[in-house]
PDB file of C-alpha atoms in Angstrom:
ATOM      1  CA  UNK A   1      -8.387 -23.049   0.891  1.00  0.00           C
ATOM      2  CA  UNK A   2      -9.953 -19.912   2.905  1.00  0.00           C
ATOM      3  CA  UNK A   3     -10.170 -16.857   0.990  1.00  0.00           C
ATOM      4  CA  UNK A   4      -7.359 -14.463   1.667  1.00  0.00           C
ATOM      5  CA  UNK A   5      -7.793 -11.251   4.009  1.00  0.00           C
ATOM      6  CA  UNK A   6      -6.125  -7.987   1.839  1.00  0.00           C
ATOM      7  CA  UNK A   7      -6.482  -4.418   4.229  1.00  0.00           C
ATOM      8  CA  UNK A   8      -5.680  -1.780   2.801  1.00  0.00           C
ATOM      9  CA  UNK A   9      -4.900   0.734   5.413  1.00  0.00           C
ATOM     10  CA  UNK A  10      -4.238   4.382   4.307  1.00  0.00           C
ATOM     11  CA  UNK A  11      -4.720   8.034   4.960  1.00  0.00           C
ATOM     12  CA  UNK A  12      -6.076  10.425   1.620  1.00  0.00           C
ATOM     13  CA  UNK A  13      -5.565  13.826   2.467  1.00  0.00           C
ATOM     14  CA  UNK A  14      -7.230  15.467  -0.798  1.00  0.00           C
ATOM     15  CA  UNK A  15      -8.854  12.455  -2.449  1.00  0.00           C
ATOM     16  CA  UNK A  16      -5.450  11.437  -4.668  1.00  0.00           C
ATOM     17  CA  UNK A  17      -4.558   8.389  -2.309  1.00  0.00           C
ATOM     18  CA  UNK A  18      -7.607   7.033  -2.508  1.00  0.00           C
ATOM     19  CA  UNK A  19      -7.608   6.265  -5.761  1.00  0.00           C
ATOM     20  CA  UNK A  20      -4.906   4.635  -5.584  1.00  0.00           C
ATOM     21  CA  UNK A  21      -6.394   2.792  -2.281  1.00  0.00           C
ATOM     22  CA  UNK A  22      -9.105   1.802  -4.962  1.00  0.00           C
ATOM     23  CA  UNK A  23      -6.721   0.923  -7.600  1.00  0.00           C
ATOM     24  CA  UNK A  24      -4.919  -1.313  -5.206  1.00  0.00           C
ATOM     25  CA  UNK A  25      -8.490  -2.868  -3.833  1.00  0.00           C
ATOM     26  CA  UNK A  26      -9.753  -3.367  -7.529  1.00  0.00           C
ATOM     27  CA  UNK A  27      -6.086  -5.505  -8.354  1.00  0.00           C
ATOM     28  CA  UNK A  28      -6.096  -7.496  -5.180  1.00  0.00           C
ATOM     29  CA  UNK A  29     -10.254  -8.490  -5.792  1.00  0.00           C
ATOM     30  CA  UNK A  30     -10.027  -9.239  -8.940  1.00  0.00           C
ATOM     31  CA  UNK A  31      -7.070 -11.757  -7.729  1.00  0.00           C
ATOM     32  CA  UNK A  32      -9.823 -13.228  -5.560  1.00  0.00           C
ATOM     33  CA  UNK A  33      -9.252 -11.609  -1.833  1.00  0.00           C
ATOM     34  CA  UNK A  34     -11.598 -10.494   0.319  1.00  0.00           C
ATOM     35  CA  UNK A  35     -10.563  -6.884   0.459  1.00  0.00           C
ATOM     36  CA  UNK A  36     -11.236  -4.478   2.832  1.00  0.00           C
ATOM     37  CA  UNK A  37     -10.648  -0.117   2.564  1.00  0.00           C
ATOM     38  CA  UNK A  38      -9.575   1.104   5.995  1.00  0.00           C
ATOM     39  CA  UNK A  39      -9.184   4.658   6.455  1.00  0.00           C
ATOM     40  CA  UNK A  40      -6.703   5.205   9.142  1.00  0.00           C
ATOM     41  CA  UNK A  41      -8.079   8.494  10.578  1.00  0.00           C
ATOM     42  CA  UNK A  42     -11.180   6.836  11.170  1.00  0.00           C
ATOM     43  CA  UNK A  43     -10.474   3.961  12.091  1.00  0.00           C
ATOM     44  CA  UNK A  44     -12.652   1.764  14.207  1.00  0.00           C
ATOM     45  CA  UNK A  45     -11.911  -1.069  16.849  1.00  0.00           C
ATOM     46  CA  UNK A  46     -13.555  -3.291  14.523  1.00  0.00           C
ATOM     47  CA  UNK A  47     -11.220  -2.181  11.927  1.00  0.00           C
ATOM     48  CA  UNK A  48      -8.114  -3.304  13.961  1.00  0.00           C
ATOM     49  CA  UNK A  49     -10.140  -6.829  14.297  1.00  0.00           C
ATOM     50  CA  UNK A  50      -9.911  -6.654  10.530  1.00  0.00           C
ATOM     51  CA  UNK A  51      -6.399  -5.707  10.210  1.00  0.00           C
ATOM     52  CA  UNK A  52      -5.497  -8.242  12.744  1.00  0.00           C
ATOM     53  CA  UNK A  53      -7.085 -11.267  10.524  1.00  0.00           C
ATOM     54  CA  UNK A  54      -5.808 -10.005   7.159  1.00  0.00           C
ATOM     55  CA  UNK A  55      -3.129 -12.102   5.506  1.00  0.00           C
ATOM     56  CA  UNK A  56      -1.842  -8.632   4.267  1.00  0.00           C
ATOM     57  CA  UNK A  57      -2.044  -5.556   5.170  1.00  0.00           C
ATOM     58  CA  UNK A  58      -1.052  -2.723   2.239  1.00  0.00           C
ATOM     59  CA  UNK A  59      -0.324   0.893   3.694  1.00  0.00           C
ATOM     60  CA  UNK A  60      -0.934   3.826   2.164  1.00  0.00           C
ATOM     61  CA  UNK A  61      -0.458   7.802   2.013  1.00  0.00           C
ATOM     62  CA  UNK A  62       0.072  11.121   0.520  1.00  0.00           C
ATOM     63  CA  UNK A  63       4.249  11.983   0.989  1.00  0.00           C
ATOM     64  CA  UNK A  64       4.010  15.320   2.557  1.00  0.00           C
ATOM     65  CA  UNK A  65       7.313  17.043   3.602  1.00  0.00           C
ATOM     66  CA  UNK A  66       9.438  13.619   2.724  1.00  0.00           C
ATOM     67  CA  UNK A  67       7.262  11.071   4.454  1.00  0.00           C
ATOM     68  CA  UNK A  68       3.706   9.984   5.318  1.00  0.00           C
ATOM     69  CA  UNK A  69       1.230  12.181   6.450  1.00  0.00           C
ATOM     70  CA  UNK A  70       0.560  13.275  10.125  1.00  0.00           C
ATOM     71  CA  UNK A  71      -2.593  11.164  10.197  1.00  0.00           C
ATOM     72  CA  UNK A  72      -0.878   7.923   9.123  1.00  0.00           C
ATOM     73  CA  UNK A  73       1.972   8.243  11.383  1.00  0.00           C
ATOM     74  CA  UNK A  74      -0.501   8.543  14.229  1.00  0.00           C
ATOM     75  CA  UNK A  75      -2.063   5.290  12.936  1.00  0.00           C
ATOM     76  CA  UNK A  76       1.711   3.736  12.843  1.00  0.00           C
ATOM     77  CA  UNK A  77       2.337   4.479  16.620  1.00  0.00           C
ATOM     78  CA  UNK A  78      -1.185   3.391  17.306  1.00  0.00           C
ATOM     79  CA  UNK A  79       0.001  -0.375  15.441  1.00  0.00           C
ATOM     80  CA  UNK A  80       2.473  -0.704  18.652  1.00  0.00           C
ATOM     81  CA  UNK A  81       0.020  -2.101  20.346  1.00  0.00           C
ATOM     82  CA  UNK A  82      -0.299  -4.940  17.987  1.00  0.00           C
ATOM     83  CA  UNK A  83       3.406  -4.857  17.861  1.00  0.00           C
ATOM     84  CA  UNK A  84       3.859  -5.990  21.676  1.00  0.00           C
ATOM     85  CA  UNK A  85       1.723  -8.945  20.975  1.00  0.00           C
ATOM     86  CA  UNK A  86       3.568  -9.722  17.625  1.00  0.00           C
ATOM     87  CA  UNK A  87      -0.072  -9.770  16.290  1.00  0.00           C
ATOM     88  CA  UNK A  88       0.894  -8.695  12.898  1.00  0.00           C
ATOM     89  CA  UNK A  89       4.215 -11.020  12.750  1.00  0.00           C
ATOM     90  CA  UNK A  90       4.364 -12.784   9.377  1.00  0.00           C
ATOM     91  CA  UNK A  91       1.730 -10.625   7.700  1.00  0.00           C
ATOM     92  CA  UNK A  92       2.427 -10.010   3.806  1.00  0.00           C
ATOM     93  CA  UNK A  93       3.156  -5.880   3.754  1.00  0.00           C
ATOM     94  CA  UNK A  94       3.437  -3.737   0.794  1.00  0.00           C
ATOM     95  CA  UNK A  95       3.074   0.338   0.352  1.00  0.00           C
ATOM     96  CA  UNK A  96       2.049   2.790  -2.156  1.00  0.00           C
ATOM     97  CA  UNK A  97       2.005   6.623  -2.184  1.00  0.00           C
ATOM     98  CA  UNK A  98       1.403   9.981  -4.235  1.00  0.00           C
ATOM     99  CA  UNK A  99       3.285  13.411  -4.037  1.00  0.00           C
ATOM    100  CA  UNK A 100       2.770  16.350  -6.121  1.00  0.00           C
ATOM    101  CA  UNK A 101       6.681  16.262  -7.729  1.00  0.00           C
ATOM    102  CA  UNK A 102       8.242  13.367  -9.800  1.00  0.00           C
ATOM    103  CA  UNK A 103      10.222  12.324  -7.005  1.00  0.00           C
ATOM    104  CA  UNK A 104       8.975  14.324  -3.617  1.00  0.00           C
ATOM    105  CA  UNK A 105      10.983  12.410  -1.848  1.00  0.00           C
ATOM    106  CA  UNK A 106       8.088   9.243  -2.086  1.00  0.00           C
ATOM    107  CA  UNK A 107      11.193   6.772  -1.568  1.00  0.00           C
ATOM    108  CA  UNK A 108      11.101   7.780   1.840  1.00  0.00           C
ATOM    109  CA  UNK A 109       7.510   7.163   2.821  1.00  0.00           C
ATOM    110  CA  UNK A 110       7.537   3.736   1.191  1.00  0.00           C
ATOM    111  CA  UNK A 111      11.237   2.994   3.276  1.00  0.00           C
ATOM    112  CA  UNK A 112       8.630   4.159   6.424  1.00  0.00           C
ATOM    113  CA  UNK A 113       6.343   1.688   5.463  1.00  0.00           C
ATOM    114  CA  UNK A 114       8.715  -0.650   4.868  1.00  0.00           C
ATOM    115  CA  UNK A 115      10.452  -0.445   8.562  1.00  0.00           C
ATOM    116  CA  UNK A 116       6.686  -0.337  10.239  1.00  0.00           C
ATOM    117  CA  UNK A 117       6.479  -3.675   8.540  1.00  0.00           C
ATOM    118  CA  UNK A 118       9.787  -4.709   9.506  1.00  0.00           C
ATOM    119  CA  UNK A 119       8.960  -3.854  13.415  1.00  0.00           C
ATOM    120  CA  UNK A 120       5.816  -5.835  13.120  1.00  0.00           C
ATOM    121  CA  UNK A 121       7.670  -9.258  11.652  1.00  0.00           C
ATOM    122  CA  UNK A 122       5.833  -8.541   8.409  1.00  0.00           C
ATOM    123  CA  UNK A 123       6.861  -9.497   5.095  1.00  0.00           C
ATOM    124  CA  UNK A 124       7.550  -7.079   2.571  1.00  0.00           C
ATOM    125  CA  UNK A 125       5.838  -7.245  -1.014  1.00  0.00           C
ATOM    126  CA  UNK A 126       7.974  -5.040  -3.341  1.00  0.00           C
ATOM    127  CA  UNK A 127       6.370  -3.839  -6.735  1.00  0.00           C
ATOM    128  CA  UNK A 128       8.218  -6.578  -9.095  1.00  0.00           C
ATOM    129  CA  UNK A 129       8.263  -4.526 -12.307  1.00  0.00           C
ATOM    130  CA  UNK A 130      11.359  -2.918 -14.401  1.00  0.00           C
ATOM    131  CA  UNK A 131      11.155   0.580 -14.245  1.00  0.00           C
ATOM    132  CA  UNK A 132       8.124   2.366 -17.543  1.00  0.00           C
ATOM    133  CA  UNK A 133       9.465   5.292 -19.340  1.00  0.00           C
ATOM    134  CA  UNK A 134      13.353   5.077 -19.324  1.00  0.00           C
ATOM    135  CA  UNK A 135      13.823   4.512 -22.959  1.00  0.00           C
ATOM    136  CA  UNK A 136      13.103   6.369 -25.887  1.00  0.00           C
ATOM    137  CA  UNK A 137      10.458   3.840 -26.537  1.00  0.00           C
ATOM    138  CA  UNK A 138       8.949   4.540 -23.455  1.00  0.00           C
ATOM    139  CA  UNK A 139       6.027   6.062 -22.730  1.00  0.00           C
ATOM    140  CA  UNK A 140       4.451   7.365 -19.565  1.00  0.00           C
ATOM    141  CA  UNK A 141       1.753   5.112 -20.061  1.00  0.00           C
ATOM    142  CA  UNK A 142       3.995   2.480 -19.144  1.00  0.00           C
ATOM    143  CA  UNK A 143       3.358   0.778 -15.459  1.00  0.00           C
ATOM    144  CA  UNK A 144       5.934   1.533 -13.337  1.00  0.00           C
ATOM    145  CA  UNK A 145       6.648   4.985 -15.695  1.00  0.00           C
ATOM    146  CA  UNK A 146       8.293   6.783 -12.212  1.00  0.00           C
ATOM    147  CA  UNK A 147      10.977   3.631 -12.101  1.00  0.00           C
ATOM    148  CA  UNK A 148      10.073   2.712  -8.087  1.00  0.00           C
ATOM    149  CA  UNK A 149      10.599  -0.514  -6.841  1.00  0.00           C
ATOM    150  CA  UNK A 150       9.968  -0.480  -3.342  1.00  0.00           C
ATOM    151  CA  UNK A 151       6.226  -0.124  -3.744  1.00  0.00           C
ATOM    152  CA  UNK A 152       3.726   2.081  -5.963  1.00  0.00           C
ATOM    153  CA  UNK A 153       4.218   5.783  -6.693  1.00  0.00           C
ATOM    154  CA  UNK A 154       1.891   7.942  -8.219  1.00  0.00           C
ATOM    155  CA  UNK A 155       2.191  12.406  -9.102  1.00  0.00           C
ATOM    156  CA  UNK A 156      -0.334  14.643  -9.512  1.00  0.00           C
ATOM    157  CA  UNK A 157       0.064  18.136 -10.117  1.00  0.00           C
ATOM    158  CA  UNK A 158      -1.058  19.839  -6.997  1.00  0.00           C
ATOM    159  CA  UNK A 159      -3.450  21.698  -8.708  1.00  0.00           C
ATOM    160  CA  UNK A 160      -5.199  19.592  -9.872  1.00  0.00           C
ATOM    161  CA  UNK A 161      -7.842  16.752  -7.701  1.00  0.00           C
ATOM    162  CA  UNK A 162      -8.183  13.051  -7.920  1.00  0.00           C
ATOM    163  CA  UNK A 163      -9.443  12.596 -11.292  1.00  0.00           C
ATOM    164  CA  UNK A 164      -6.146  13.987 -12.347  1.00  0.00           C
ATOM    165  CA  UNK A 165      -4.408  11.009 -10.825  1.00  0.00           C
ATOM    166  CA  UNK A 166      -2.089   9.390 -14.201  1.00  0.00           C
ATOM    167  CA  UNK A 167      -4.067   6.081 -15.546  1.00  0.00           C
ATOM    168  CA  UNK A 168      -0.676   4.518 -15.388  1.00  0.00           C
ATOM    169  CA  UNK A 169      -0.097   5.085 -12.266  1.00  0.00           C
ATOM    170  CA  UNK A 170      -3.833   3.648 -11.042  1.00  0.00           C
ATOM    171  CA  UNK A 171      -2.534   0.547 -13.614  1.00  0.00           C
ATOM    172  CA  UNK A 172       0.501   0.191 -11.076  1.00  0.00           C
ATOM    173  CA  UNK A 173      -1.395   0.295  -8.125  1.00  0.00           C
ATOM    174  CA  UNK A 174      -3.718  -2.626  -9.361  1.00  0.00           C
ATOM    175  CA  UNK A 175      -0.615  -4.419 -10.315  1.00  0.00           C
ATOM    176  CA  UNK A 176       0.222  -4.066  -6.528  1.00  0.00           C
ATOM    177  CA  UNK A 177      -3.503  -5.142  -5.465  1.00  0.00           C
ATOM    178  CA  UNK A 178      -2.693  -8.257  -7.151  1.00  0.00           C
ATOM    179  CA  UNK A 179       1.234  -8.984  -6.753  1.00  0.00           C
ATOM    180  CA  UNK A 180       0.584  -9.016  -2.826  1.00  0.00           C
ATOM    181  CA  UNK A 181      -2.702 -11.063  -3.281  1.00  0.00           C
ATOM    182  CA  UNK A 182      -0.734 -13.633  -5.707  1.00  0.00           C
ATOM    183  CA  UNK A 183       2.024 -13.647  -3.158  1.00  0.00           C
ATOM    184  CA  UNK A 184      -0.335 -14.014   0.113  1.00  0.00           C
ATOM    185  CA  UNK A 185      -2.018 -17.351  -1.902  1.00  0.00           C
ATOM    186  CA  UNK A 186       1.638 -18.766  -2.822  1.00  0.00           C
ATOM    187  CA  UNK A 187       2.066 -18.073   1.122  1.00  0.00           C
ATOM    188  CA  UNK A 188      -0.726 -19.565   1.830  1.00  0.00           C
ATOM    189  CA  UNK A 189      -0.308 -22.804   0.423  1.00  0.00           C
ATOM    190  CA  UNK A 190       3.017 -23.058   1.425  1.00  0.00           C
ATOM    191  CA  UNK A 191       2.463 -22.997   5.327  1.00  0.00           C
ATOM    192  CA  UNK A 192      -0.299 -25.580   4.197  1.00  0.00           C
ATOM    193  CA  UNK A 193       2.318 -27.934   3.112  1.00  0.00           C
ATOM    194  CA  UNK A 194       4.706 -27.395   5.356  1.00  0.00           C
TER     195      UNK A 194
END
């Protein structure tokens, strides 16, 4: 079997959401994909090539006023080319993002993510865990400690930078890294026995 193709294609307005880009490329490596870090305000023509032969392609950005950042939405309306040629159709998909508040309204930019995929014929990858830290035995050291499903959240306090970012919360987004690359080999093989 070929190795599998993980992207990773996010925007990191203050250095937060890339550690969680890293957290998510560390899980899906040590999984065994090829992974590749694509920063979408940069991006290159031969980082669309790359995104175009990735089995899955994992999105990610700060939330900023209740959704993803300027720069990644620019990258989103960018994808429709891709999406007139159905190039990403049947891609794996999955999201992750950090906001300064418990909630700050992350939900939202992960439900973005998840209708970009949608548009594109992707396949969504949710999180898979129970909700961390909703018990008195709980701890926020759990994974999962901010109870999201859709994908991996992450707070920071705002004043403080990316070595601030919660070690459960980097935990989570490895668990992501490798929950789409498990799911993109089960994928895999299926289409091979089909």
């Amino acid at each position: 079997m070929t190795t599998l193709v993980v992207s990773i294609a996010y925007h990191s307005g203050y250095g937060h959401t890339a550690v969680l880009a890293e957290a998510v490329r560390a899980g899906a490596a040590e999984a065994g994909a090829e992974v590749h870090l694509i920063k979408v305000d940069e991006i290159t023509d031969e980082q669309w090539e790359t995104l175009d032969r990735s089995d899955a392609i994992v999105f990610g950005s700060p939330t900023y006023m209740g959704t993803a950042s300027g720069a990644f939405h620019v990258f989103a309306e960018a994808s429709s080319k891709r999406w007139f040629g159905q190039d990403w159709k049947d891609k794996l998909a999955a999201g992750f993002t950090n906001s300064g508040s418990k909630s700050g309204d992350k939900l939202h930019t992960l439900q973005f993510f998840q209708i970009l995929a949608g548009q594109h014929g992707m396949h969504w990858v949710n999180l898979g865990l129970h909700p961390g830290w909703n018990s008195s035995e709980g701890s926020e050291h759990d994974l999962n400690r901010l109870g999201v499903f859709a994908g991996a959240a992450a707070q920071t306090n705002v004043d403080e930078g990316p070595d601030a970012v919660h070690k459960a919360d980097i935990a989570t987004a490895e668990h992501l890294g490798r929950r789409v690359t498990e799911t993109a080999r089960v994928l895999a093989r299926g289409r091979v026995a089909a």
